[in-house]
Amino acid sequence: MINSASSLVGVRFVGSGSAVPDRVLTNHDLAQMVDTTDEWIASRTGIRERHIADGDADSVANLAAQAGQKAIAAAGLSPEDIDLIILSTSTSDDLFGTAGRVQKILGAERAVAFDLVAACSGFVFGMVTASQYIRTGLYRNVLLIGADVLSRWVDWQDRRTCILFGDGAGALVLQASNDPVTDNLLGFEMRSDGKGNDLLNINYSGRSTFEPISMNGQEVYRFAVRRVPEVIEKSLNIANLTVSDVDWLILHQANQRIIDAVVNRFGIDPAKAVSNMGKYGNTSAASIPIALDEWVQAGKIESNHIVAIAGFGAGLSWGSAVFRWG
Ligand code: UT7
């Protein structure tokens, strides 16, 4: 398994972008819709507001393409330079896949494009997938996008779930390194446990329809707090690093209490743990790349910083990657 910096072609991380719908739904708005309060949502989750898709303009394809366009520009590339587009999403506009639509909007005519479904682990799994194509020498420029519009699949009368999710997209350009010894993907680990599959679902219900999101919140919470530190440790080991080497820890933005638990477990400075769920809620596969892009845009994540990411969610699936920015 090639999961450390040992291959001939290295991977670099050269540009990020993100996009969210304009429409904002606050906790106070939600308190008008279901029996909840801003205080309950903020104290249990850290979420204060989220962006919600408004019709076709905020389709997965459009949000993904906007984020992708920014990432391509930030990388100093044009769409024709992209060899592969991987769209990590669980809320496709089309069950046959949305990546083709993204390719069309971007005008990335040379690219091959496909969807990857791994729920809230989709961005981490997508990063590993993208890097394999680069390390084998097949592709030079890969656009990885995490995009989800879970608001389409929420039961807006279910206060246990409707308060959690928001919509958006985040993107990253991964590029083959011209210098064979530079491989900035330092380590990763991916895991699945299908025995927990029934804890978080959007199930097919027959007659071309799906049921709304159902989640056993407490069990998923316990799973996350137990499993996320393990995979971060594993990918740090592979990278020959320790938590003290990490400049930024970006967890899937599901619950501030999960981030706090992982920070406590590792004893790291809370300021290194990126958190923006207060503004966006849980955007599933988009949450890590939106946070990454926000911290890059703010100049906080700089060239050569060590970033550890971890995703977790339905499947059950979870995974981590450690990389050097730039
Ligand atoms: O993205 C994929 C990964 N997903 C996650 O990581 C989510 C992990 N789970 C969580 O983040 C938390 O479990 C939740 C935020 C979903 C729920 O927090 P909790 O502390 O586990 O609450 P709970 O489900 O144990 O509910 C506690 C109480 C219940 O009332 P009773 O039975 O104690 O009377 C709920 O009915 O809070 C009630 N409750 C609410 N009250 C006000 C549930 N939702 C709400 C609400 N407003 N929105």
Tab-separated table of C-alpha atoms and ligand atoms in Angstrom:
chain	number	residue	atom	x	y	z
A	1	MET	CA	0.000	0.000	0.000
A	2	ILE	CA	1.388	3.365	-1.029
A	3	ASN	CA	0.344	5.592	1.848
A	4	SER	CA	3.548	7.315	2.773
A	5	ALA	CA	5.900	9.603	0.904
A	6	SER	CA	7.730	6.751	-0.818
A	7	SER	CA	6.647	6.870	-4.452
A	8	LEU	CA	8.370	8.332	-7.482
A	9	VAL	CA	5.818	11.002	-8.259
A	10	GLY	CA	4.851	13.242	-5.369
A	11	VAL	CA	1.628	15.059	-4.600
A	12	ARG	CA	1.365	18.790	-3.962
A	13	PHE	CA	-1.610	20.812	-2.704
A	14	VAL	CA	-1.713	23.935	-4.792
A	15	GLY	CA	-5.066	25.699	-4.634
A	16	SER	CA	-8.352	25.783	-2.746
A	17	GLY	CA	-11.792	27.306	-3.250
A	18	SER	CA	-15.257	27.205	-1.731
A	19	ALA	CA	-18.827	28.313	-2.296
A	20	VAL	CA	-21.986	28.408	-0.180
A	21	PRO	CA	-25.553	29.491	-0.992
A	22	ASP	CA	-26.470	33.087	-0.117
A	23	ARG	CA	-29.505	32.162	1.953
A	24	VAL	CA	-28.775	31.955	5.690
A	25	LEU	CA	-30.935	30.061	8.180
A	26	THR	CA	-30.236	30.954	11.812
A	27	ASN	CA	-30.986	28.995	14.956
A	28	HIS	CA	-33.617	31.634	15.723
A	29	ASP	CA	-35.271	30.921	12.360
A	30	LEU	CA	-35.287	27.204	13.211
A	31	ALA	CA	-36.884	27.933	16.594
A	32	GLN	CA	-39.874	29.246	14.602
A	33	MET	CA	-40.086	25.959	12.699
A	34	VAL	CA	-39.527	23.247	15.360
A	35	ASP	CA	-39.482	22.986	19.142
A	36	THR	CA	-35.908	24.120	19.747
A	37	THR	CA	-33.871	27.111	20.899
A	38	ASP	CA	-30.707	28.893	19.838
A	39	GLU	CA	-29.303	28.023	23.268
A	40	TRP	CA	-29.903	24.256	22.835
A	41	ILE	CA	-28.433	24.129	19.332
A	42	ALA	CA	-25.421	26.325	20.101
A	43	SER	CA	-24.523	24.592	23.359
A	44	ARG	CA	-25.022	21.028	22.045
A	45	THR	CA	-23.410	21.527	18.635
A	46	GLY	CA	-21.630	24.898	18.283
A	47	ILE	CA	-23.819	25.704	15.263
A	48	ARG	CA	-25.449	29.162	15.081
A	49	GLU	CA	-26.415	29.428	11.413
A	50	ARG	CA	-26.083	27.570	8.131
A	51	HIS	CA	-26.397	28.362	4.413
A	52	ILE	CA	-29.308	26.681	2.659
A	53	ALA	CA	-29.669	26.034	-1.071
A	54	ASP	CA	-32.309	28.016	-2.877
A	55	GLY	CA	-33.414	26.137	-5.985
A	56	ASP	CA	-31.393	25.248	-9.076
A	57	ALA	CA	-28.913	28.086	-8.692
A	58	ASP	CA	-27.576	26.251	-5.651
A	59	SER	CA	-27.554	22.769	-7.149
A	60	VAL	CA	-24.677	20.484	-6.203
A	61	ALA	CA	-23.281	20.996	-9.712
A	62	ASN	CA	-23.351	24.792	-9.484
A	63	LEU	CA	-21.904	25.013	-5.987
A	64	ALA	CA	-19.225	22.444	-6.859
A	65	ALA	CA	-18.316	24.275	-10.061
A	66	GLN	CA	-18.019	27.627	-8.258
A	67	ALA	CA	-15.702	26.124	-5.658
A	68	GLY	CA	-13.776	24.268	-8.369
A	69	GLN	CA	-13.322	27.385	-10.470
A	70	LYS	CA	-11.799	29.238	-7.517
A	71	ALA	CA	-9.474	26.355	-6.683
A	72	ILE	CA	-8.278	26.101	-10.289
A	73	ALA	CA	-7.604	29.863	-10.381
A	74	ALA	CA	-5.824	29.746	-7.004
A	75	ALA	CA	-3.596	26.992	-8.394
A	76	GLY	CA	-2.681	29.241	-11.334
A	77	LEU	CA	-4.256	26.787	-13.788
A	78	SER	CA	-7.056	26.894	-16.327
A	79	PRO	CA	-9.872	24.319	-16.610
A	80	GLU	CA	-8.229	22.675	-19.645
A	81	ASP	CA	-5.250	21.779	-17.450
A	82	ILE	CA	-7.381	19.490	-15.267
A	83	ASP	CA	-6.936	15.767	-15.985
A	84	LEU	CA	-9.355	14.355	-13.424
A	85	ILE	CA	-12.338	15.712	-11.468
A	86	ILE	CA	-13.466	13.775	-8.416
A	87	LEU	CA	-16.723	15.022	-6.925
A	88	SER	CA	-17.303	13.696	-3.420
A	89	THR	CA	-21.006	13.999	-2.724
A	90	SER	CA	-23.868	12.042	-1.224
A	91	THR	CA	-26.546	14.409	-2.498
A	92	SER	CA	-26.059	14.164	-6.239
A	93	ASP	CA	-28.301	16.190	-8.555
A	94	ASP	CA	-28.523	12.992	-10.646
A	95	LEU	CA	-28.175	9.422	-9.395
A	96	PHE	CA	-25.996	8.728	-12.441
A	97	GLY	CA	-23.545	11.304	-11.100
A	98	THR	CA	-23.022	15.054	-11.042
A	99	ALA	CA	-19.312	15.258	-11.886
A	100	GLY	CA	-20.082	15.420	-15.627
A	101	ARG	CA	-22.202	18.527	-15.091
A	102	VAL	CA	-19.389	20.101	-13.108
A	103	GLN	CA	-16.961	19.298	-15.916
A	104	LYS	CA	-19.324	20.943	-18.426
A	105	ILE	CA	-19.819	24.120	-16.364
A	106	LEU	CA	-16.075	24.431	-15.802
A	107	GLY	CA	-15.204	23.713	-19.432
A	108	ALA	CA	-12.624	21.204	-18.228
A	109	GLU	CA	-12.796	19.396	-21.557
A	110	ARG	CA	-9.748	17.172	-21.155
A	111	ALA	CA	-10.773	15.843	-17.751
A	112	VAL	CA	-12.333	12.542	-16.843
A	113	ALA	CA	-14.934	13.112	-14.135
A	114	PHE	CA	-16.701	10.863	-11.655
A	115	ASP	CA	-18.540	10.974	-8.336
A	116	LEU	CA	-17.338	9.396	-5.121
A	117	VAL	CA	-19.839	8.604	-2.361
A	118	ALA	CA	-18.486	8.311	1.166
A	119	ALA	CA	-20.743	10.673	3.129
A	120	CYS	CA	-18.847	12.934	5.541
A	121	SER	CA	-15.615	11.003	4.883
A	122	GLY	CA	-15.917	11.808	1.173
A	123	PHE	CA	-13.283	14.516	1.090
A	124	VAL	CA	-10.651	12.430	2.900
A	125	PHE	CA	-11.399	9.363	0.768
A	126	GLY	CA	-11.334	11.611	-2.315
A	127	MET	CA	-7.939	13.021	-1.356
A	128	VAL	CA	-6.503	9.519	-1.038
A	129	THR	CA	-8.095	8.457	-4.337
A	130	ALA	CA	-6.810	11.547	-6.156
A	131	SER	CA	-3.306	11.050	-4.819
A	132	GLN	CA	-3.143	7.447	-6.067
A	133	TYR	CA	-3.781	8.615	-9.644
A	134	ILE	CA	-1.000	11.174	-9.260
A	135	ARG	CA	1.495	8.827	-7.607
A	136	THR	CA	1.087	6.219	-10.319
A	137	GLY	CA	1.950	8.899	-12.877
A	138	LEU	CA	-1.424	8.715	-14.647
A	139	TYR	CA	-2.622	12.280	-14.013
A	140	ARG	CA	-0.886	15.577	-13.222
A	141	ASN	CA	-3.689	17.932	-12.159
A	142	VAL	CA	-6.625	16.619	-10.160
A	143	LEU	CA	-9.567	18.726	-8.994
A	144	LEU	CA	-11.133	17.265	-5.863
A	145	ILE	CA	-14.456	18.761	-4.796
A	146	GLY	CA	-16.557	17.984	-1.725
A	147	ALA	CA	-20.103	19.266	-2.236
A	148	ASP	CA	-23.357	18.473	-0.489
A	149	VAL	CA	-26.865	19.881	-0.337
A	150	LEU	CA	-28.238	17.888	2.577
A	151	SER	CA	-31.028	20.435	3.082
A	152	ARG	CA	-32.832	18.565	0.287
A	153	TRP	CA	-32.892	15.405	2.379
A	154	VAL	CA	-33.682	16.792	5.810
A	155	ASP	CA	-37.054	16.307	7.447
A	156	TRP	CA	-37.706	19.921	8.437
A	157	GLN	CA	-40.031	18.735	11.191
A	158	ASP	CA	-37.400	16.548	12.854
A	159	ARG	CA	-35.632	18.764	15.378
A	160	ARG	CA	-32.987	16.093	16.067
A	161	THR	CA	-31.551	16.404	12.561
A	162	CYS	CA	-32.821	19.556	10.826
A	163	ILE	CA	-30.754	21.814	13.069
A	164	LEU	CA	-27.466	20.181	12.081
A	165	PHE	CA	-26.980	20.467	8.359
A	166	GLY	CA	-26.004	23.180	5.904
A	167	ASP	CA	-25.130	23.266	2.205
A	168	GLY	CA	-21.927	24.137	0.372
A	169	ALA	CA	-18.877	23.057	-1.596
A	170	GLY	CA	-15.132	23.137	-1.151
A	171	ALA	CA	-12.416	22.265	-3.645
A	172	LEU	CA	-8.734	21.479	-3.804
A	173	VAL	CA	-6.282	21.099	-6.679
A	174	LEU	CA	-3.729	18.322	-6.207
A	175	GLN	CA	-0.774	18.354	-8.570
A	176	ALA	CA	2.061	16.022	-9.484
A	177	SER	CA	5.342	17.288	-8.116
A	178	ASN	CA	8.077	17.926	-10.643
A	179	ASP	CA	10.574	17.148	-7.942
A	180	PRO	CA	10.228	13.407	-7.300
A	181	VAL	CA	11.320	13.668	-3.693
A	182	THR	CA	8.594	16.173	-2.827
A	183	ASP	CA	5.504	14.313	-1.730
A	184	ASN	CA	3.382	16.482	0.503
A	185	LEU	CA	0.824	13.793	1.299
A	186	LEU	CA	2.640	12.486	4.343
A	187	GLY	CA	0.265	9.812	5.605
A	188	PHE	CA	-3.311	8.634	5.578
A	189	GLU	CA	-5.672	5.991	6.912
A	190	MET	CA	-9.170	5.047	5.751
A	191	ARG	CA	-11.614	2.826	7.642
A	192	SER	CA	-15.137	1.441	7.280
A	193	ASP	CA	-17.449	-0.529	9.545
A	194	GLY	CA	-20.602	-1.649	7.780
A	195	LYS	CA	-21.966	-3.052	11.059
A	196	GLY	CA	-22.827	0.550	11.928
A	197	ASN	CA	-24.478	1.197	8.585
A	198	ASP	CA	-27.964	1.643	10.046
A	199	LEU	CA	-26.862	4.519	12.325
A	200	LEU	CA	-26.999	7.188	9.612
A	201	ASN	CA	-28.954	6.812	6.399
A	202	ILE	CA	-30.920	8.316	3.548
A	203	ASN	CA	-32.701	5.100	2.564
A	204	TYR	CA	-34.338	4.255	-0.722
A	205	SER	CA	-38.027	3.871	0.033
A	206	GLY	CA	-39.308	2.510	-3.254
A	207	ARG	CA	-41.090	4.155	-6.201
A	208	SER	CA	-38.149	6.419	-7.068
A	209	THR	CA	-38.075	8.075	-3.656
A	210	PHE	CA	-35.791	8.225	-0.656
A	211	GLU	CA	-36.609	8.765	2.976
A	212	PRO	CA	-35.258	11.823	4.802
A	213	ILE	CA	-32.045	11.616	6.821
A	214	SER	CA	-32.225	9.410	9.883
A	215	MET	CA	-29.461	9.386	12.458
A	216	ASN	CA	-28.774	7.819	15.844
A	217	GLY	CA	-26.982	10.932	17.086
A	218	GLN	CA	-25.656	9.541	20.352
A	219	GLU	CA	-24.168	6.422	18.750
A	220	VAL	CA	-22.587	8.401	15.918
A	221	TYR	CA	-21.189	10.833	18.473
A	222	ARG	CA	-19.627	7.988	20.490
A	223	PHE	CA	-18.206	6.410	17.340
A	224	ALA	CA	-16.627	9.709	16.282
A	225	VAL	CA	-15.009	10.465	19.624
A	226	ARG	CA	-13.559	6.949	19.822
A	227	ARG	CA	-12.454	6.386	16.234
A	228	VAL	CA	-11.281	9.802	15.008
A	229	PRO	CA	-8.232	10.076	17.321
A	230	GLU	CA	-7.197	6.542	16.305
A	231	VAL	CA	-7.024	7.331	12.589
A	232	ILE	CA	-5.290	10.653	13.181
A	233	GLU	CA	-2.658	8.852	15.258
A	234	LYS	CA	-2.297	6.205	12.550
A	235	SER	CA	-1.733	8.719	9.751
A	236	LEU	CA	0.684	10.710	11.932
A	237	ASN	CA	2.641	7.505	12.624
A	238	ILE	CA	2.879	6.780	8.920
A	239	ALA	CA	4.063	10.364	8.393
A	240	ASN	CA	6.650	9.925	11.156
A	241	LEU	CA	5.138	12.887	12.969
A	242	THR	CA	3.500	13.498	16.319
A	243	VAL	CA	0.573	15.737	17.238
A	244	SER	CA	3.004	18.451	18.287
A	245	ASP	CA	4.112	18.746	14.625
A	246	VAL	CA	0.592	19.562	13.474
A	247	ASP	CA	-0.005	23.238	12.677
A	248	TRP	CA	-3.712	22.816	11.898
A	249	LEU	CA	-6.222	20.126	12.748
A	250	ILE	CA	-9.293	20.165	10.515
A	251	LEU	CA	-11.990	17.727	11.581
A	252	HIS	CA	-15.259	17.235	9.785
A	253	GLN	CA	-17.416	20.031	11.177
A	254	ALA	CA	-20.205	17.993	12.791
A	255	ASN	CA	-20.184	19.082	16.410
A	256	GLN	CA	-17.933	21.434	18.402
A	257	ARG	CA	-18.026	18.966	21.284
A	258	ILE	CA	-16.406	16.320	19.057
A	259	ILE	CA	-13.623	18.760	18.162
A	260	ASP	CA	-13.169	19.675	21.827
A	261	ALA	CA	-12.980	15.994	22.806
A	262	VAL	CA	-10.259	15.300	20.224
A	263	VAL	CA	-8.332	18.434	21.241
A	264	ASN	CA	-8.459	17.333	24.891
A	265	ARG	CA	-7.470	13.793	24.043
A	266	PHE	CA	-4.353	15.026	22.194
A	267	GLY	CA	-3.672	17.915	24.558
A	268	ILE	CA	-3.145	20.313	21.674
A	269	ASP	CA	-3.693	24.064	21.604
A	270	PRO	CA	-7.425	24.578	20.836
A	271	ALA	CA	-6.451	27.473	18.537
A	272	LYS	CA	-4.957	24.900	16.153
A	273	ALA	CA	-8.294	23.127	15.782
A	274	VAL	CA	-10.095	24.768	12.909
A	275	SER	CA	-13.765	25.443	13.582
A	276	ASN	CA	-16.282	27.223	11.393
A	277	MET	CA	-19.406	25.164	11.980
A	278	GLY	CA	-20.920	28.133	13.821
A	279	LYS	CA	-21.444	29.731	10.396
A	280	TYR	CA	-22.032	26.723	8.156
A	281	GLY	CA	-23.367	23.797	10.209
A	282	ASN	CA	-22.506	20.300	9.044
A	283	THR	CA	-21.948	20.442	5.271
A	284	SER	CA	-20.958	16.761	4.997
A	285	ALA	CA	-18.255	16.171	2.341
A	286	ALA	CA	-17.849	19.942	1.950
A	287	SER	CA	-17.029	20.763	5.554
A	288	ILE	CA	-13.289	20.004	5.540
A	289	PRO	CA	-12.503	21.779	2.230
A	290	ILE	CA	-14.641	24.819	3.140
A	291	ALA	CA	-12.720	25.122	6.418
A	292	LEU	CA	-9.393	24.515	4.657
A	293	ASP	CA	-10.156	27.218	2.096
A	294	GLU	CA	-11.289	29.688	4.741
A	295	TRP	CA	-8.056	29.234	6.697
A	296	VAL	CA	-5.954	29.472	3.520
A	297	GLN	CA	-7.782	32.639	2.399
A	298	ALA	CA	-7.253	34.175	5.841
A	299	GLY	CA	-3.522	33.539	5.533
A	300	LYS	CA	-3.538	31.255	8.563
A	301	ILE	CA	-2.553	28.108	6.671
A	302	GLU	CA	0.745	28.949	5.008
A	303	SER	CA	3.096	27.126	2.705
A	304	ASN	CA	4.795	24.175	4.472
A	305	HIS	CA	2.320	24.099	7.350
A	306	ILE	CA	1.393	20.589	8.440
A	307	VAL	CA	-2.355	19.990	8.227
A	308	ALA	CA	-4.129	16.952	9.667
A	309	ILE	CA	-7.677	16.320	8.456
A	310	ALA	CA	-10.211	13.739	9.586
A	311	GLY	CA	-13.652	12.872	8.257
A	312	PHE	CA	-16.254	10.568	9.774
A	313	GLY	CA	-19.850	9.639	9.170
A	314	ALA	CA	-22.264	7.340	7.396
A	315	GLY	CA	-21.085	3.958	6.284
A	316	LEU	CA	-19.852	3.962	8.930
A	317	SER	CA	-16.741	5.433	7.393
A	318	TRP	CA	-13.869	7.441	8.772
A	319	GLY	CA	-10.404	8.482	7.751
A	320	SER	CA	-7.559	10.904	8.167
A	321	ALA	CA	-4.811	12.423	6.057
A	322	VAL	CA	-1.742	14.444	7.017
A	323	PHE	CA	-0.263	16.753	4.418
A	324	ARG	CA	2.077	19.670	3.951
A	325	TRP	CA	0.349	22.682	2.373
A	326	GLY	CA	1.866	23.807	-0.901
B	1	UT7	O1	-21.903	14.238	9.864
B	1	UT7	C1	-21.969	12.901	10.251
B	1	UT7	C2	-21.549	12.729	11.627
B	1	UT7	N1	-22.582	13.186	12.527
B	1	UT7	C3	-22.252	13.461	13.784
B	1	UT7	O2	-21.111	13.392	14.147
B	1	UT7	C4	-23.354	13.784	14.752
B	1	UT7	C5	-23.005	13.212	16.094
B	1	UT7	N2	-24.066	13.448	17.095
B	1	UT7	C6	-24.243	14.658	17.654
B	1	UT7	O3	-23.599	15.612	17.300
B	1	UT7	C7	-25.258	14.769	18.793
B	1	UT7	O4	-25.669	13.469	19.170
B	1	UT7	C8	-26.488	15.614	18.443
B	1	UT7	C9	-26.105	17.075	18.331
B	1	UT7	C10	-27.121	15.125	17.152
B	1	UT7	C11	-27.531	15.509	19.572
B	1	UT7	O5	-26.951	15.894	20.803
B	1	UT7	P1	-27.103	14.987	22.090
B	1	UT7	O6	-26.434	15.685	23.193
B	1	UT7	O7	-26.614	13.614	21.731
B	1	UT7	O8	-28.664	15.005	22.326
B	1	UT7	P2	-29.680	13.781	22.451
B	1	UT7	O9	-29.959	13.192	21.105
B	1	UT7	O10	-29.195	12.863	23.540
B	1	UT7	O11	-30.968	14.497	22.977
B	1	UT7	C12	-31.029	15.061	24.286
B	1	UT7	C13	-32.403	15.679	24.483
B	1	UT7	C14	-33.543	14.750	24.109
B	1	UT7	O12	-34.607	14.980	24.991
B	1	UT7	P3	-34.871	13.954	26.210
B	1	UT7	O13	-35.108	12.619	25.568
B	1	UT7	O14	-33.630	14.002	27.050
B	1	UT7	O15	-36.093	14.548	26.856
B	1	UT7	C15	-33.940	15.231	22.740
B	1	UT7	O16	-35.315	14.964	22.446
B	1	UT7	O17	-32.526	16.829	23.655
B	1	UT7	C16	-33.713	16.715	22.862
B	1	UT7	N3	-33.455	17.358	21.582
B	1	UT7	C17	-33.643	18.671	21.381
B	1	UT7	N4	-34.071	19.647	22.193
B	1	UT7	C18	-34.144	20.895	21.678
B	1	UT7	C19	-33.000	16.801	20.439
B	1	UT7	N5	-32.879	17.742	19.491
B	1	UT7	C20	-33.272	18.899	20.049
B	1	UT7	C21	-33.384	20.212	19.567
B	1	UT7	N6	-33.807	21.178	20.403
B	1	UT7	N7	-33.055	20.552	18.298
